[in-house]
Each structure stands twice: as C-alpha cells, then as structure tokens.
PDB file of C-alpha atoms in Angstrom:
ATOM      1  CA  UNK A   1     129.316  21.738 132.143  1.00  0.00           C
ATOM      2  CA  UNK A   2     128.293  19.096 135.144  1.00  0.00           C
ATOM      3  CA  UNK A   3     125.738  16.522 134.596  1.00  0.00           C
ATOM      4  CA  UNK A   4     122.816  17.798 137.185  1.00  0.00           C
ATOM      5  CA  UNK A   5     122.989  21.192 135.023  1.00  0.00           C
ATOM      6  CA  UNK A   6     122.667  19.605 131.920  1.00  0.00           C
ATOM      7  CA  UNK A   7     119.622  17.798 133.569  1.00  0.00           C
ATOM      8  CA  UNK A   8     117.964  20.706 134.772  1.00  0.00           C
ATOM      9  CA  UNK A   9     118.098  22.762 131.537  1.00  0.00           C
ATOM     10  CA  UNK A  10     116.761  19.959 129.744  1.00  0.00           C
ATOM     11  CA  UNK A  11     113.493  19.130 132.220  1.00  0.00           C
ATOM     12  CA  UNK A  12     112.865  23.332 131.893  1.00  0.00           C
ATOM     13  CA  UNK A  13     112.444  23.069 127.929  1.00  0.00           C
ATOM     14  CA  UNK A  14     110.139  19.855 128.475  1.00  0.00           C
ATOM     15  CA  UNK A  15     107.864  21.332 130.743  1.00  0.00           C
ATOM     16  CA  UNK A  16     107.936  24.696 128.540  1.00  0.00           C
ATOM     17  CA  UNK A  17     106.840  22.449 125.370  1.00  0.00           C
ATOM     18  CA  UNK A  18     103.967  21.193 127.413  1.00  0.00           C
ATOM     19  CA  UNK A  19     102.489  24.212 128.473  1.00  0.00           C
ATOM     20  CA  UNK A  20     102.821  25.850 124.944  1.00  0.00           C
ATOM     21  CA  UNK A  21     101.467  22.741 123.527  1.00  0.00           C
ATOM     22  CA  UNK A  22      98.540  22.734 126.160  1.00  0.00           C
ATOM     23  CA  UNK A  23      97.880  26.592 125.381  1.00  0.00           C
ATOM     24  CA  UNK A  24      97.289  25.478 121.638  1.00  0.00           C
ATOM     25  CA  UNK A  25      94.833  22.704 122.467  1.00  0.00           C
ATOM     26  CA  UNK A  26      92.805  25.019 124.675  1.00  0.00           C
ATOM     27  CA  UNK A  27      92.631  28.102 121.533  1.00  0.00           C
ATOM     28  CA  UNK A  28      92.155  24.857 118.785  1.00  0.00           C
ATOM     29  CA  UNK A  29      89.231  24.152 121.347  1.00  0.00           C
ATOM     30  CA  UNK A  30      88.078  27.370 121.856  1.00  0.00           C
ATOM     31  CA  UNK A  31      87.972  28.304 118.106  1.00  0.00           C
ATOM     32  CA  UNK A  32      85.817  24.666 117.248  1.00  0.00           C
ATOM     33  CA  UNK A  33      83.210  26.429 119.815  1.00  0.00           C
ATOM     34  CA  UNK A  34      82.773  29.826 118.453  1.00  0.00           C
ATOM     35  CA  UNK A  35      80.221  28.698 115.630  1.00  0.00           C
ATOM     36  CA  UNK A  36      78.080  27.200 118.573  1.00  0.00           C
ATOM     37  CA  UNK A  37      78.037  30.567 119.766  1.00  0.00           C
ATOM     38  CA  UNK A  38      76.644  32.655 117.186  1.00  0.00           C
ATOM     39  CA  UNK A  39      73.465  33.539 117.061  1.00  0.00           C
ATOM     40  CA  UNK A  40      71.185  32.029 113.632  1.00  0.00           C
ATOM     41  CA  UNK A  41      68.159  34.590 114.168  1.00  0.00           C
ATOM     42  CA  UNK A  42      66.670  35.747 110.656  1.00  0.00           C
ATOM     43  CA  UNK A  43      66.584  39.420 112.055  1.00  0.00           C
ATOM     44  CA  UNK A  44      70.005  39.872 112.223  1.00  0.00           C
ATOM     45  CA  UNK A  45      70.865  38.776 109.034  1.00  0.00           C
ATOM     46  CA  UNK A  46      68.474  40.911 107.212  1.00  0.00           C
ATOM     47  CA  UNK A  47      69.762  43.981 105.491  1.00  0.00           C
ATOM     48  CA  UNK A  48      69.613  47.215 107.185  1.00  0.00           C
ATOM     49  CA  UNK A  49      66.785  49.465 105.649  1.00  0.00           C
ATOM     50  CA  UNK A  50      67.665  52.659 103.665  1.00  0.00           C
ATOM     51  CA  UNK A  51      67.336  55.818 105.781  1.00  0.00           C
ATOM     52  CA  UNK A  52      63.564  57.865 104.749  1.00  0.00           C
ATOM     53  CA  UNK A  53      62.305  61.428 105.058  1.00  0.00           C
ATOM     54  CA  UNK A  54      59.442  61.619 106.944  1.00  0.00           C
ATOM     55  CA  UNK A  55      55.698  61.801 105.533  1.00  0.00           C
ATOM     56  CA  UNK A  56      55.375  65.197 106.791  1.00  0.00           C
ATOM     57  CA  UNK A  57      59.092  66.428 105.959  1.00  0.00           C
ATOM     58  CA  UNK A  58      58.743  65.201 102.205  1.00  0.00           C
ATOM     59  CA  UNK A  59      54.873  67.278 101.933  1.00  0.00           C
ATOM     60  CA  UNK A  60      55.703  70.337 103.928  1.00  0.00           C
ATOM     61  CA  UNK A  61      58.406  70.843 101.100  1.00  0.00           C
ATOM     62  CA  UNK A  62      60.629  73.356 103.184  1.00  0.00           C
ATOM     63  CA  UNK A  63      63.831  72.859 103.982  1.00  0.00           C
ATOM     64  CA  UNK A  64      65.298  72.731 107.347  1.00  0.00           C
ATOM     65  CA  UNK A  65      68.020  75.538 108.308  1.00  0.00           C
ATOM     66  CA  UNK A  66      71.198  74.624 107.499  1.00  0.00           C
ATOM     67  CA  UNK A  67      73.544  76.741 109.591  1.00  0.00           C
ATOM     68  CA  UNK A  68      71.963  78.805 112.813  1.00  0.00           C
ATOM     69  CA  UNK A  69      72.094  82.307 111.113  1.00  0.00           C
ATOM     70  CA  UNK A  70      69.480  80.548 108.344  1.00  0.00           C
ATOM     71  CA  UNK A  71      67.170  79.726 111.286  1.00  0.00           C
ATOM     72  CA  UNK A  72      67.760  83.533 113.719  1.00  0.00           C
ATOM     73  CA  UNK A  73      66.458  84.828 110.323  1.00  0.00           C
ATOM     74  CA  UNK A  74      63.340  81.856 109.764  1.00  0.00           C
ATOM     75  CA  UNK A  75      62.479  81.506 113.217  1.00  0.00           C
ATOM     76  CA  UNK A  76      63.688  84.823 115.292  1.00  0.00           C
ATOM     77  CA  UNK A  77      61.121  83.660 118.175  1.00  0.00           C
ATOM     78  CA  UNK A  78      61.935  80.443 118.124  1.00  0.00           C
ATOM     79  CA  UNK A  79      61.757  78.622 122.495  1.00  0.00           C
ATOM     80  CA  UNK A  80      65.023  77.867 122.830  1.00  0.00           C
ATOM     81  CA  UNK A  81      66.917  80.728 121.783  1.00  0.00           C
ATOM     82  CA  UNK A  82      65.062  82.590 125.050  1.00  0.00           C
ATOM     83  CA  UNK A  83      67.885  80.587 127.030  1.00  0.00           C
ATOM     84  CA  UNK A  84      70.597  82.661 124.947  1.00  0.00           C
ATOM     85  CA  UNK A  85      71.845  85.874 125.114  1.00  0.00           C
ATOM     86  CA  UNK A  86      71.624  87.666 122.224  1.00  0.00           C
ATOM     87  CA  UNK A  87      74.504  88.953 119.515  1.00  0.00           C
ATOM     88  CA  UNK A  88      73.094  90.951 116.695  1.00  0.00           C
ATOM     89  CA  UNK A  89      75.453  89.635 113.073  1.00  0.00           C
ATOM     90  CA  UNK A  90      75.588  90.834 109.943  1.00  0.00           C
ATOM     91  CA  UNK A  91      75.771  88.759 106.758  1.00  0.00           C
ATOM     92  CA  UNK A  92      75.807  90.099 103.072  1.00  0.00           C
ATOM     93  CA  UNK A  93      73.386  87.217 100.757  1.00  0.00           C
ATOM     94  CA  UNK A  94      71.209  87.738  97.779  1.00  0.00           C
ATOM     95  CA  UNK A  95      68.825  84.818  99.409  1.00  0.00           C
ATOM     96  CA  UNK A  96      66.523  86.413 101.723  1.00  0.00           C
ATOM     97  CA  UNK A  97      64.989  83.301 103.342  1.00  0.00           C
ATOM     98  CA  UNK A  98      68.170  81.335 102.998  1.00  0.00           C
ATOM     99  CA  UNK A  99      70.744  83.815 103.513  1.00  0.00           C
ATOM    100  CA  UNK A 100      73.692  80.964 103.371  1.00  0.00           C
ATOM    101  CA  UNK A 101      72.228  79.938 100.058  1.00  0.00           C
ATOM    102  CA  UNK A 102      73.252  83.286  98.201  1.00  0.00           C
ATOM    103  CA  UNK A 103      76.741  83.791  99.967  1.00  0.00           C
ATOM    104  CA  UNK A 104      78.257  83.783  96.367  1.00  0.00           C
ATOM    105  CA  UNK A 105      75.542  84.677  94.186  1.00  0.00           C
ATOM    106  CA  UNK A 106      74.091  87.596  92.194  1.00  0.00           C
ATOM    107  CA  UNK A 107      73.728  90.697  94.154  1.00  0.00           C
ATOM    108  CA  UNK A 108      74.283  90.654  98.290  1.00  0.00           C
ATOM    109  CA  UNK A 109      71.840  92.593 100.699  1.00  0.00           C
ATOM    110  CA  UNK A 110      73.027  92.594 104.513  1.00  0.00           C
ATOM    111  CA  UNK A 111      71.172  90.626 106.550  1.00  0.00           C
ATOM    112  CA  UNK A 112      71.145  91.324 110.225  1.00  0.00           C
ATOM    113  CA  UNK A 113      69.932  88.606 112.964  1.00  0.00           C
ATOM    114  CA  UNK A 114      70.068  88.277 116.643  1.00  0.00           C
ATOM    115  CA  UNK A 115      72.453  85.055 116.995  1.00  0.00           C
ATOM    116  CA  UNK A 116      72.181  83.153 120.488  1.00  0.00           C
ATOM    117  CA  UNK A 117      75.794  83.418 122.298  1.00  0.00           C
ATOM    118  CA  UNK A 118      76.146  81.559 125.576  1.00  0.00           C
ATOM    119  CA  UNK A 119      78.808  83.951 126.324  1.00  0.00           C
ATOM    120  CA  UNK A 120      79.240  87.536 125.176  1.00  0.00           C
ATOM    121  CA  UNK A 121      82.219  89.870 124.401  1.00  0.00           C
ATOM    122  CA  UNK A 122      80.753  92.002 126.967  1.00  0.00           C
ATOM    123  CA  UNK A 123      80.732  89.290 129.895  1.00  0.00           C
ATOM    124  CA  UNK A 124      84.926  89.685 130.012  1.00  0.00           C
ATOM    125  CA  UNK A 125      86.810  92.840 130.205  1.00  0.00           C
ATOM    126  CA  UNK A 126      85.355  95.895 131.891  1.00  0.00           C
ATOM    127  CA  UNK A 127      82.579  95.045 134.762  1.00  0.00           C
ATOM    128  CA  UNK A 128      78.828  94.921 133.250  1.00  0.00           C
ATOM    129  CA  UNK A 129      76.802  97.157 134.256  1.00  0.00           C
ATOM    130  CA  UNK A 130      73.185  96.329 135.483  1.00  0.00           C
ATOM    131  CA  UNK A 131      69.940  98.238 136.916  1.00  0.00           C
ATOM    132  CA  UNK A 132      69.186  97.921 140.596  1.00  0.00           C
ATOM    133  CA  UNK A 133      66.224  95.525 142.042  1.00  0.00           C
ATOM    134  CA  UNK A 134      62.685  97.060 141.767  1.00  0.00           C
ATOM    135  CA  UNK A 135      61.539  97.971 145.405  1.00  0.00           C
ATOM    136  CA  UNK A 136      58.050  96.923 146.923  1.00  0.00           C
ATOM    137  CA  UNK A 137      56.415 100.490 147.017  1.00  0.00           C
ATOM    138  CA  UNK A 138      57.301 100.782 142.905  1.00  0.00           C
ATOM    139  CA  UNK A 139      55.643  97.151 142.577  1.00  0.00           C
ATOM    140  CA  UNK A 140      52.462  98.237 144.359  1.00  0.00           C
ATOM    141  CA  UNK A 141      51.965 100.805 141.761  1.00  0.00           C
ATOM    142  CA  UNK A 142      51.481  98.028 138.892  1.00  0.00           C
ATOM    143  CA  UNK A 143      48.651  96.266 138.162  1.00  0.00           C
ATOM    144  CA  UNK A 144      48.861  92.053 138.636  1.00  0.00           C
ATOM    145  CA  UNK A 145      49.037  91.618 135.141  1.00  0.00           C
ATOM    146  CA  UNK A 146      52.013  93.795 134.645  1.00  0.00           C
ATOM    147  CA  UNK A 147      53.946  92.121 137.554  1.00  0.00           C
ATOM    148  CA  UNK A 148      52.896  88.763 136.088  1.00  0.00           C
ATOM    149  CA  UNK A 149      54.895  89.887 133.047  1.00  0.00           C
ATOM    150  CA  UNK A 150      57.613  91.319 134.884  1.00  0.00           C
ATOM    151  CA  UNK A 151      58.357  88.324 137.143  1.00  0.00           C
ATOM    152  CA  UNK A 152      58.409  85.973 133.832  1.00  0.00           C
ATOM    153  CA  UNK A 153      60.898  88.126 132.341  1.00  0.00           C
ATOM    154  CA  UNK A 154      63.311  87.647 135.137  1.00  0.00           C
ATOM    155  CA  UNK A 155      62.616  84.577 134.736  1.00  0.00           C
ATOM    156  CA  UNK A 156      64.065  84.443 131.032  1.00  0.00           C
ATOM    157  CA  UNK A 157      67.335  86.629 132.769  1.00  0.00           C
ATOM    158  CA  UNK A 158      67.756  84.576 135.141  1.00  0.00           C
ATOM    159  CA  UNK A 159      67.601  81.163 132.313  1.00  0.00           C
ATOM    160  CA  UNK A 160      70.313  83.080 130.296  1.00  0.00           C
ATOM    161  CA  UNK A 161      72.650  84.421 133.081  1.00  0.00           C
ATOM    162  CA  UNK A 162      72.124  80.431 133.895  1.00  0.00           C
ATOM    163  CA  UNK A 163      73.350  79.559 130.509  1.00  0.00           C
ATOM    164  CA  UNK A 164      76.191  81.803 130.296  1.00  0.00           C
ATOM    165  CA  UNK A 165      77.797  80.431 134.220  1.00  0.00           C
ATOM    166  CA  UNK A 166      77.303  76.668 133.014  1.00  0.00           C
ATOM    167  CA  UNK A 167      79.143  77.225 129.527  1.00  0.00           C
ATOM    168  CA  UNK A 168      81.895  79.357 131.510  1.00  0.00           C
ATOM    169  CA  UNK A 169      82.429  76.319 133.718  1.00  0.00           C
ATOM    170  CA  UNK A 170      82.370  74.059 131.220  1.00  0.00           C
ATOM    171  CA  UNK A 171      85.316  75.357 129.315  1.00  0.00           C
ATOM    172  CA  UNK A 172      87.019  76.436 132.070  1.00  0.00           C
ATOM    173  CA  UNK A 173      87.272  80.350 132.415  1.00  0.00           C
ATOM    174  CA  UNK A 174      85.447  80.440 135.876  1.00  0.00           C
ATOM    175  CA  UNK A 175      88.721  82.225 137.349  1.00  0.00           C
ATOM    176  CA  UNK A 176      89.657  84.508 134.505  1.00  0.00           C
ATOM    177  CA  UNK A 177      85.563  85.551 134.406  1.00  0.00           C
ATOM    178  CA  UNK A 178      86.072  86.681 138.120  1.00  0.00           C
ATOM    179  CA  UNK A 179      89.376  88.826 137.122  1.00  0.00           C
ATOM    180  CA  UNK A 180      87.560  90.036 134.255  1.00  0.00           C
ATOM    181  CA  UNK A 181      84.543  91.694 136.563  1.00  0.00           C
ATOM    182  CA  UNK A 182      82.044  89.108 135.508  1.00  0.00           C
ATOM    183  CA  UNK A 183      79.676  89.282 138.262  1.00  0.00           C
ATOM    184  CA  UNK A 184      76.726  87.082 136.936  1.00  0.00           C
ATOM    185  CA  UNK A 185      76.042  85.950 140.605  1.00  0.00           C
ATOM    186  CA  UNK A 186      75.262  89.358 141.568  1.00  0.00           C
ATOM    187  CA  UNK A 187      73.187  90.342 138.697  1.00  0.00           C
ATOM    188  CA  UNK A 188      71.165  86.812 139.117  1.00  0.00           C
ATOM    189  CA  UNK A 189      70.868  87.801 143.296  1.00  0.00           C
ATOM    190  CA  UNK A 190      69.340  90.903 142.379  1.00  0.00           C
ATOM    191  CA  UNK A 191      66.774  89.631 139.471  1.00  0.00           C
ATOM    192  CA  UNK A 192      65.801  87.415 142.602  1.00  0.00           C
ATOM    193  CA  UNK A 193      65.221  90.339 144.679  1.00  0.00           C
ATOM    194  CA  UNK A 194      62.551  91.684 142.095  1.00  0.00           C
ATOM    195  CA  UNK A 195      61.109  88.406 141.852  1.00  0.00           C
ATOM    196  CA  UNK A 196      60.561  87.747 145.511  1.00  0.00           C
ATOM    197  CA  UNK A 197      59.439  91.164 145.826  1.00  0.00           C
ATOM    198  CA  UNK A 198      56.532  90.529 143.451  1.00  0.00           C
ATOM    199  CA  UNK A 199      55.549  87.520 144.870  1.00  0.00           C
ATOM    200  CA  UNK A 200      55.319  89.488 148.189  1.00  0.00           C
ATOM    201  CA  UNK A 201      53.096  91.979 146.706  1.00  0.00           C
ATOM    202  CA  UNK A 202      50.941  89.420 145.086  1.00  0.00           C
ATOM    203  CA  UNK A 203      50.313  87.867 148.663  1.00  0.00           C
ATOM    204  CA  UNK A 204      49.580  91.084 150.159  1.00  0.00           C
ATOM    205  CA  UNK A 205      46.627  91.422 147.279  1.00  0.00           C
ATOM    206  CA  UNK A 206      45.883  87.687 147.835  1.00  0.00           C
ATOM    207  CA  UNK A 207      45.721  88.204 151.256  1.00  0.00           C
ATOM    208  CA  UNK A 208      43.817  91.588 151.853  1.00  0.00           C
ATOM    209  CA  UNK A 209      41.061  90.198 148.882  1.00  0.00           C
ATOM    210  CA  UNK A 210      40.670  87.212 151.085  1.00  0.00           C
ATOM    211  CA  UNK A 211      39.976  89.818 154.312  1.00  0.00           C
ATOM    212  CA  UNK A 212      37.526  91.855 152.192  1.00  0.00           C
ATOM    213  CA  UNK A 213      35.891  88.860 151.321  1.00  0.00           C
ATOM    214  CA  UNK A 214      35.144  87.673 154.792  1.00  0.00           C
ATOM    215  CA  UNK A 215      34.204  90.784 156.229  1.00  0.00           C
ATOM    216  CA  UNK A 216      31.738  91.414 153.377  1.00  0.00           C
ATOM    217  CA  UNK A 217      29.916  88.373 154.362  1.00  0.00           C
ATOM    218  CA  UNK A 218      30.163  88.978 158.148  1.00  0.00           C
ATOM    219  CA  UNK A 219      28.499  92.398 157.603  1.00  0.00           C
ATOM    220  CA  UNK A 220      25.707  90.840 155.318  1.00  0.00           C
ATOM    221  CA  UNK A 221      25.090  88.020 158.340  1.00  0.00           C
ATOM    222  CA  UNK A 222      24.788  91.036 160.637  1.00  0.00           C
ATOM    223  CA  UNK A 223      22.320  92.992 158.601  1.00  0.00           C
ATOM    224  CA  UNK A 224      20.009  89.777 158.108  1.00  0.00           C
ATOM    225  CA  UNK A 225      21.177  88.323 155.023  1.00  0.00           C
ATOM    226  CA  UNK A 226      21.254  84.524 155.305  1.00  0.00           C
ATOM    227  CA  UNK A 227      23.909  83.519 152.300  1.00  0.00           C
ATOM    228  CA  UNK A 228      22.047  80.313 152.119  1.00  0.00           C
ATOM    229  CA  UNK A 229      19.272  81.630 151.276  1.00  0.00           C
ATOM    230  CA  UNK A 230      17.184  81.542 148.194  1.00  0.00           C
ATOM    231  CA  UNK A 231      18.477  84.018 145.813  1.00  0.00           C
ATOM    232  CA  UNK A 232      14.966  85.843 145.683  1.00  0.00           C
ATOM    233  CA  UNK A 233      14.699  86.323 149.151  1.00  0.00           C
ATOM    234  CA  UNK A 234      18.201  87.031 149.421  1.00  0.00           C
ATOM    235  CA  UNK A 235      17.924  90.491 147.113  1.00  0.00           C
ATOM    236  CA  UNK A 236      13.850  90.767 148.808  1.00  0.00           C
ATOM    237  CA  UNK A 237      16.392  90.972 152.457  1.00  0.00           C
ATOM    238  CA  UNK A 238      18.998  93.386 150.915  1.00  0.00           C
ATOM    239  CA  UNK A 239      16.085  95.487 149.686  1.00  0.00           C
ATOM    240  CA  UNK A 240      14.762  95.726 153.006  1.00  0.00           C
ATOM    241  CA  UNK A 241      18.032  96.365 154.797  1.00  0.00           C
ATOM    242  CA  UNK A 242      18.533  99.450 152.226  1.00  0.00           C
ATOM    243  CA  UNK A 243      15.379 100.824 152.960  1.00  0.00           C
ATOM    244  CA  UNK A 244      15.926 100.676 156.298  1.00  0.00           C
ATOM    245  CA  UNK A 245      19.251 102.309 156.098  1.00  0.00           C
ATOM    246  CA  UNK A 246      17.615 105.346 154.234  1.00  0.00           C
ATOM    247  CA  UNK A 247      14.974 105.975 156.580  1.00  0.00           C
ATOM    248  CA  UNK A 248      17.973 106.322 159.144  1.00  0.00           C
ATOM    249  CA  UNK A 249      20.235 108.561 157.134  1.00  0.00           C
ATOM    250  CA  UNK A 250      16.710 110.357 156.742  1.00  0.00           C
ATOM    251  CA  UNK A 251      16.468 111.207 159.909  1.00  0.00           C
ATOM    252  CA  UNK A 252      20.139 111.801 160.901  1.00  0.00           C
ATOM    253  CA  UNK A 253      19.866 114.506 158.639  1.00  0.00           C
ATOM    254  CA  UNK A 254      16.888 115.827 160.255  1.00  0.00           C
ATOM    255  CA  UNK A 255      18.260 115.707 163.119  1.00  0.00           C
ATOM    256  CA  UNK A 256      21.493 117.416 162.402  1.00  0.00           C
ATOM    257  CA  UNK A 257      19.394 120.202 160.568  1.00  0.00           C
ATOM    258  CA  UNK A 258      17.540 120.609 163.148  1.00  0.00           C
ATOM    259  CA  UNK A 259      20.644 121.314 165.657  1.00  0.00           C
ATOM    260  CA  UNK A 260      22.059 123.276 163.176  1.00  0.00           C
ATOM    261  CA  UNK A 261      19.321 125.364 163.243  1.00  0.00           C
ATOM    262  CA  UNK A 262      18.875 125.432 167.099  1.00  0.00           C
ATOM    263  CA  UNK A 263      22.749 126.676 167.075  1.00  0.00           C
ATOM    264  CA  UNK A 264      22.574 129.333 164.354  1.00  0.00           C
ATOM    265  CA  UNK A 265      19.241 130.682 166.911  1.00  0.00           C
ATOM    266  CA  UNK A 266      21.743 130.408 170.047  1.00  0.00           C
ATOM    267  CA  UNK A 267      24.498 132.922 168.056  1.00  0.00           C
ATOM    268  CA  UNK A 268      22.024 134.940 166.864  1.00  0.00           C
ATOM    269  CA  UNK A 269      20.796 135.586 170.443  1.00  0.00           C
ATOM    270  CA  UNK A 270      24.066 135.906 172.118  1.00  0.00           C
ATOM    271  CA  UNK A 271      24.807 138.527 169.326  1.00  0.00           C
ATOM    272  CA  UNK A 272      21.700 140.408 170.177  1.00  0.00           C
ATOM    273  CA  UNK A 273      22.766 140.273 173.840  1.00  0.00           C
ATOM    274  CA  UNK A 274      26.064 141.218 173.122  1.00  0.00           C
ATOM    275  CA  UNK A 275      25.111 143.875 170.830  1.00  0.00           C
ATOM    276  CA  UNK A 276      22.844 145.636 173.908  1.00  0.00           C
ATOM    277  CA  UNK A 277      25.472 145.552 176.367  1.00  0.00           C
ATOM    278  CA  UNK A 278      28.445 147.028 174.124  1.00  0.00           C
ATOM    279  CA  UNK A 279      26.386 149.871 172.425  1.00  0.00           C
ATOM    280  CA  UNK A 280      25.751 150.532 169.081  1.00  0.00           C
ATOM    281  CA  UNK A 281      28.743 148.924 167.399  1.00  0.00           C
ATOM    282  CA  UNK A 282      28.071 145.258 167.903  1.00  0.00           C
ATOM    283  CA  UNK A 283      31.005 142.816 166.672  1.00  0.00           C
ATOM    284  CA  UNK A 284      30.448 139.358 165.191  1.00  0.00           C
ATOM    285  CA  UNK A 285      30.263 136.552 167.393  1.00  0.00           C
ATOM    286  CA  UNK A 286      33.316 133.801 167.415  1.00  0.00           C
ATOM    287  CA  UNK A 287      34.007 135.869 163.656  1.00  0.00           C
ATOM    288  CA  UNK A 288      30.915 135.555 162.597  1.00  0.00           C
ATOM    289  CA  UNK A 289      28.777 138.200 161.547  1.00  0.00           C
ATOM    290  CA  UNK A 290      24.975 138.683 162.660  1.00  0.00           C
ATOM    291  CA  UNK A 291      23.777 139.114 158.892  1.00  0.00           C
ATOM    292  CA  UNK A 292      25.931 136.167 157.991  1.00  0.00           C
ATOM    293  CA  UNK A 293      23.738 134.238 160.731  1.00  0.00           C
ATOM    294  CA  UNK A 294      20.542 135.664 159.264  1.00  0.00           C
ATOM    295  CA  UNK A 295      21.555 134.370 155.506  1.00  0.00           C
ATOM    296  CA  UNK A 296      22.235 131.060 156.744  1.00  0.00           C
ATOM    297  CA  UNK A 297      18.948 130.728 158.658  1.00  0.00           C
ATOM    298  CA  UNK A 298      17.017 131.463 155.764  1.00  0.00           C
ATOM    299  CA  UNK A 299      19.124 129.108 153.771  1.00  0.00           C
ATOM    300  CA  UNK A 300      17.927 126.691 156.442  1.00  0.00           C
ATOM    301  CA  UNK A 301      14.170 127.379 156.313  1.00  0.00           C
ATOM    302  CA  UNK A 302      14.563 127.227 152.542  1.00  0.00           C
TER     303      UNK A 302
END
C-alpha cells in the first residue's frame, strides 16, 4: 500500500471521531437542558379525580339502555330515531323493560320493536316501489292544517331517504345500490314535488286572504265607513249603511212586483185578443194558459 493512501485513510477516521464525538457533546448538552424545560405547575402534578355519576343520574335511579333494542322498547318515540328507517325485530326475554336483562332467565316472552336501520334489506335487490306525488287540485281539497302535517312528514322521508344515501356512500355501495334498482333520488324528487306543491297552495290561500282583505276595506271606504274611526261611530255608520241598503232592496222588489204584475195584465190581454179573433177555442199564450195567468195575478194581489 503507497504512503498518500495510508494518509488519506487515516485523516477519514480522524475527522469521523470528531464528528461522532461532537454529536455526543451536543445530546450530553441537550439532555442537561431537559429539566429546565419541564414545567413545575402544582396542577399538573395533582392526581386525576375519580370519574362521578351525575346528581341527577344517581336520584333518577333508572338505568340507561344498554344495547339499542333496550331503548326502541323504553323510548319508541324517541327524536332521533325519526332520521331512521324502521326494521321491526323480534327478541324472546323474560325482562319486559330490559329485554337484554332476561336473555337467559326464567321464562322468555317475544318482544317486538321497531329498530332504526340506515339501510334496509329492501333498499337492494328488486326496485322499491313508491306512491306518486300528490297533485295541486287533491291539495286544495285539504284543510291548512292537514297540509301542514303532510308537508312535515315529507319532511321526516326526505331526513331518512337522506340517511340511508349518506351511509350508502360512506361504505361504499353507491354503484352496486344503482344495479340493485335503488332509486332513492327519485323517490326524494318526488316527496319534493308534494312539498312544493303545498307550499304553492298555501300561497294561493295567503294570497287570495290578502285580496279579500283589501277589497273588504275598499268597499267599507265606499259605503262611508272611515276605519279610523271611533269604534261607536264606526258600527252607528254600518247601521246606517244597512238601513239604507234595505230601504233599496225594498223598493227593488216593489218595483219588480209591480212589472210583474203589469206583464201578467199584458198576457192576459193579448190572450183575450187572441181568443176573439180565433173563435171559441182560445190557446195559451207563449204556453201559458189564461187561468194559469189568472192564479198568478191573484197570487200577486195576495
């Protein structure tokens, strides 16, 4: 081996033994700091309090449900499960307020409860089958409260059809729900249908109370009633205004007996004229019949 080899070699290993010695100094150093570091507060170094029930827990004295059959069966109307479709399960328990309780003991009853289900049995395999959209001239037969009802519980479909497309995302079946026939998107697009159709018929009520409204108070201008107005001479006004309207109904119907009774006179005459120039068999007038006339004169003057 030359000399300049030997040389090099030997000034690599002394610069290698400096670094690793400088590395050590730097973690000695760094390790001598850490204490500085660390933080001397009396909060963290007190002991972590014991987990406790709650005040209201500990009085109420009932027991939360342990699995979600135990609270379909406590709490069948409980909020949330309104987001679910519904599954109806059967479980056989001798515990009839905490069916999971009795699984194993004494004598089992079956116990039936609606379970929530994000996704149903139903929602894959042959296409589901749904009702069509309510139309506008079937909504205008209902009263406002029933449509109120009606629009809230397509609300609750349309929260559960909701439910069911998120969870099928989420683990991943979008594509085999489409070759399956689930057609949630179509079922939610008509729900909407019925829902914007009752709003529509709620703003044709709004709308045509609001026109009613107005022209009520436009007539009641015209006939002399001031709206500002006290309200005793308001109702002294409208008293007035009816009276007035009766007199003229009073004599419209004079009036119209009156021509009634001038016509009946004019067919009785042209009957009699009639009657002289034909002979002795007259015929009724226009199909009407001279004693007829005479009946309904004296109806008249009655």
């Amino acid at each position: 081996m030359s000399v300049p080899l030997l040389s090099r070699r030997m000034a690599s290993c002394s610069i290698s033994n400096r670094t690793a010695s400088a590395s050590t100094k730097h973690v000695s150093h760094a390790l001598n700091l850490a204490p500085a570091f660390s933080t001397s507060c009396k909060a963290s170094q007190a002991p972590i309090p014991t987990p406790v029930m709650p005040q209201a827990q500990a009085e109420a004295r009932t027991e939360p449900p342990k699995d979600l059959f135990e609270l379909a069966v406590r709490y069948p109307r409980h909020p949330l499960l309104g987001f679910f479709e519904k599954v109806t399960n059967t479980i056989y328990s001798s515990h009839p307020f905490h069916p999971s309780k009795g699984v194993n003991k004494g004598t089992k009853q079956p116990y039936g409860a609606d379970l929530p289900a994000s996704v149903r049995d139903s929602d894959f395999g042959t296409p589901y089958q749904w009702g069509r959209s309510w139309k506008v001239p079937e909504l205008r037969t209902k009263s406002s409260v029933v449509l109120h009802q009606l629009w809230y519980t397509c609300l609750f479909e349309c929260n559960k059809m909701a439910t069911t497309n998120a969870e099928i995302r989420r683990v991943g079946l979008a594509r085999n729900a489409e070759q399956a026939g689930c057609n949630i998107e179509k079922r939610k697009h008509s729900v909407r249908k019925t829902m914007a159709r009752i709003k529509f018929v709620l703003n044709e009520r709004r709308l045509s109370l609001q026109q009613a409204i107005k022209e009520a108070k436009e007539a009641e201008i015209e006939d002399g009633v001031n709206v500002e107005e006290e309200p005793a001479e308001a109702e002294k006004s409208v008293r007035l205004t009816r009276q007035q309207r009766i007199k003229k109904l009073k004599k419209l119907y004079k009036q119209g007996q009156s021509l009634e009774e001038a016509k009946l006179l004019e067919q009785v005459n042209a009957n009699e004229l009639l009657a002289q120039e034909r002979g002795p068999d007259p015929t009724a007038f226009d199909g009407i019949a001279e004693a007829e006339l005479r009946q309904k004169i004296n109806a008249a003057d009655a």
